[in-house]
Amino acid sequence: MNPIFEDTMSILETLEKMWTEDSPINQTDLTDTTLATVKLHSKYMKYYNAAKLQLKRLESDKDKLLLLKTDYYLGNLDHQTLKDNNWSPNKRVILKTDLPLHMNADNEIIAANLKIAEVTQVVTFLDSVIRSINNRGFHIKNILDYEKFINGTN
């Protein structure tokens, strides 16, 4: 697991604070702002790529967990697998039709779903930031056009 995403909510708050500081366009020095755009893109793409990879890992881990839990609730796991996962044998007979109910209420699956939701929120935020960075050139051009209009130049 990528250590940067161990506490997803604090990383989201950190990224939001960073973006609040990085997002303003310095209208008095548009040249530096334009040059800084490339650096900002690189900075946030690193976080985005790490978050997307973490999300894929979490989804893969959840898929494995779902398969194991399906076998667990249907009583198909051997004693070694139960021991490896620190689970006691399932003493109740669960019908396949009732399986989704038990799977959705399973604490480990709920925890996996919540972690995926948290990392998905980070990915969504970073995607929004990167789109905003990609549009900075248009914003800067609009600022320049507005200044030309105000000054009466074309």
mmCIF file of C-alpha atoms in Angstrom, residues 31-110:
data_model
loop_
_atom_site.group_PDB
_atom_site.id
_atom_site.type_symbol
_atom_site.label_atom_id
_atom_site.label_comp_id
_atom_site.label_asym_id
_atom_site.label_seq_id
_atom_site.Cartn_x
_atom_site.Cartn_y
_atom_site.Cartn_z
ATOM 1 C CA THR A 31 4.613 35.107 -17.489
ATOM 2 C CA ASP A 32 5.589 33.394 -14.242
ATOM 3 C CA THR A 33 2.052 32.096 -13.851
ATOM 4 C CA THR A 34 2.215 30.567 -17.322
ATOM 5 C CA LEU A 35 5.569 28.949 -16.614
ATOM 6 C CA ALA A 36 4.345 27.658 -13.252
ATOM 7 C CA THR A 37 1.459 25.855 -14.979
ATOM 8 C CA VAL A 38 3.770 23.106 -16.235
ATOM 9 C CA LYS A 39 5.162 22.572 -12.752
ATOM 10 C CA LEU A 40 1.674 22.468 -11.265
ATOM 11 C CA HIS A 41 0.580 19.915 -13.848
ATOM 12 C CA SER A 42 3.544 17.708 -13.045
ATOM 13 C CA LYS A 43 3.028 18.065 -9.303
ATOM 14 C CA TYR A 44 -0.628 17.059 -9.347
ATOM 15 C CA MET A 45 -0.168 14.342 -11.990
ATOM 16 C CA LYS A 46 2.200 12.553 -9.609
ATOM 17 C CA TYR A 47 -0.505 12.517 -6.945
ATOM 18 C CA TYR A 48 -3.153 11.550 -9.503
ATOM 19 C CA ASN A 49 -1.126 8.612 -10.808
ATOM 20 C CA ALA A 50 -0.403 7.380 -7.280
ATOM 21 C CA ALA A 51 -4.094 7.644 -6.363
ATOM 22 C CA LYS A 52 -5.235 5.809 -9.509
ATOM 23 C CA LEU A 53 -2.780 2.983 -8.841
ATOM 24 C CA GLN A 54 -3.887 2.783 -5.223
ATOM 25 C CA LEU A 55 -7.513 2.641 -6.361
ATOM 26 C CA LYS A 56 -6.743 -0.238 -8.729
ATOM 27 C CA ARG A 57 -4.941 -2.107 -5.928
ATOM 28 C CA LEU A 58 -7.870 -1.615 -3.572
ATOM 29 C CA GLU A 59 -10.354 -2.783 -6.200
ATOM 30 C CA SER A 60 -8.249 -5.890 -6.881
ATOM 31 C CA ASP A 61 -7.970 -6.612 -3.165
ATOM 32 C CA LYS A 62 -11.738 -6.219 -2.824
ATOM 33 C CA ASP A 63 -12.341 -8.640 -5.704
ATOM 34 C CA LYS A 64 -10.153 -11.224 -3.979
ATOM 35 C CA LEU A 65 -11.949 -10.590 -0.687
ATOM 36 C CA LEU A 66 -15.342 -11.011 -2.358
ATOM 37 C CA LEU A 67 -14.303 -14.374 -3.765
ATOM 38 C CA LEU A 68 -12.993 -15.526 -0.386
ATOM 39 C CA LYS A 69 -16.075 -14.293 1.440
ATOM 40 C CA THR A 70 -18.356 -15.995 -1.072
ATOM 41 C CA ASP A 71 -16.595 -19.278 -0.420
ATOM 42 C CA TYR A 72 -16.673 -18.551 3.319
ATOM 43 C CA TYR A 73 -20.416 -17.930 3.478
ATOM 44 C CA LEU A 74 -21.129 -20.954 1.276
ATOM 45 C CA GLY A 75 -18.932 -23.111 3.518
ATOM 46 C CA ASN A 76 -16.387 -23.921 0.800
ATOM 47 C CA LEU A 77 -13.178 -22.836 2.575
ATOM 48 C CA ASP A 78 -10.688 -25.315 3.975
ATOM 49 C CA HIS A 79 -9.388 -25.053 7.532
ATOM 50 C CA GLN A 80 -6.003 -23.656 6.454
ATOM 51 C CA THR A 81 -7.602 -20.764 4.543
ATOM 52 C CA LEU A 82 -9.840 -20.038 7.517
ATOM 53 C CA LYS A 83 -6.811 -20.040 9.793
ATOM 54 C CA ASP A 84 -4.781 -17.847 7.388
ATOM 55 C CA ASN A 85 -7.566 -15.253 7.407
ATOM 56 C CA ASN A 86 -8.224 -15.594 11.136
ATOM 57 C CA TRP A 87 -11.842 -16.580 10.499
ATOM 58 C CA SER A 88 -13.881 -19.159 12.374
ATOM 59 C CA PRO A 89 -15.946 -21.626 10.335
ATOM 60 C CA ASN A 90 -19.325 -20.337 9.260
ATOM 61 C CA LYS A 91 -21.841 -22.415 11.208
ATOM 62 C CA ARG A 92 -24.914 -21.120 9.420
ATOM 63 C CA VAL A 93 -26.136 -22.487 6.123
ATOM 64 C CA ILE A 94 -26.593 -19.564 3.767
ATOM 65 C CA LEU A 95 -28.549 -19.897 0.562
ATOM 66 C CA LYS A 96 -27.072 -18.413 -2.593
ATOM 67 C CA THR A 97 -30.075 -16.111 -2.830
ATOM 68 C CA ASP A 98 -29.239 -14.701 0.634
ATOM 69 C CA LEU A 99 -25.532 -14.335 -0.142
ATOM 70 C CA PRO A 100 -25.669 -10.670 -1.300
ATOM 71 C CA LEU A 101 -27.384 -9.702 1.953
ATOM 72 C CA HIS A 102 -24.598 -11.247 4.030
ATOM 73 C CA MET A 103 -21.840 -9.946 1.762
ATOM 74 C CA ASN A 104 -23.157 -6.363 1.950
ATOM 75 C CA ALA A 105 -23.298 -6.568 5.749
ATOM 76 C CA ASP A 106 -19.805 -8.050 6.140
ATOM 77 C CA ASN A 107 -17.538 -5.669 8.081
ATOM 78 C CA GLU A 108 -14.431 -6.428 6.001
ATOM 79 C CA ILE A 109 -16.286 -5.799 2.742
ATOM 80 C CA ILE A 110 -17.809 -2.605 4.147
#
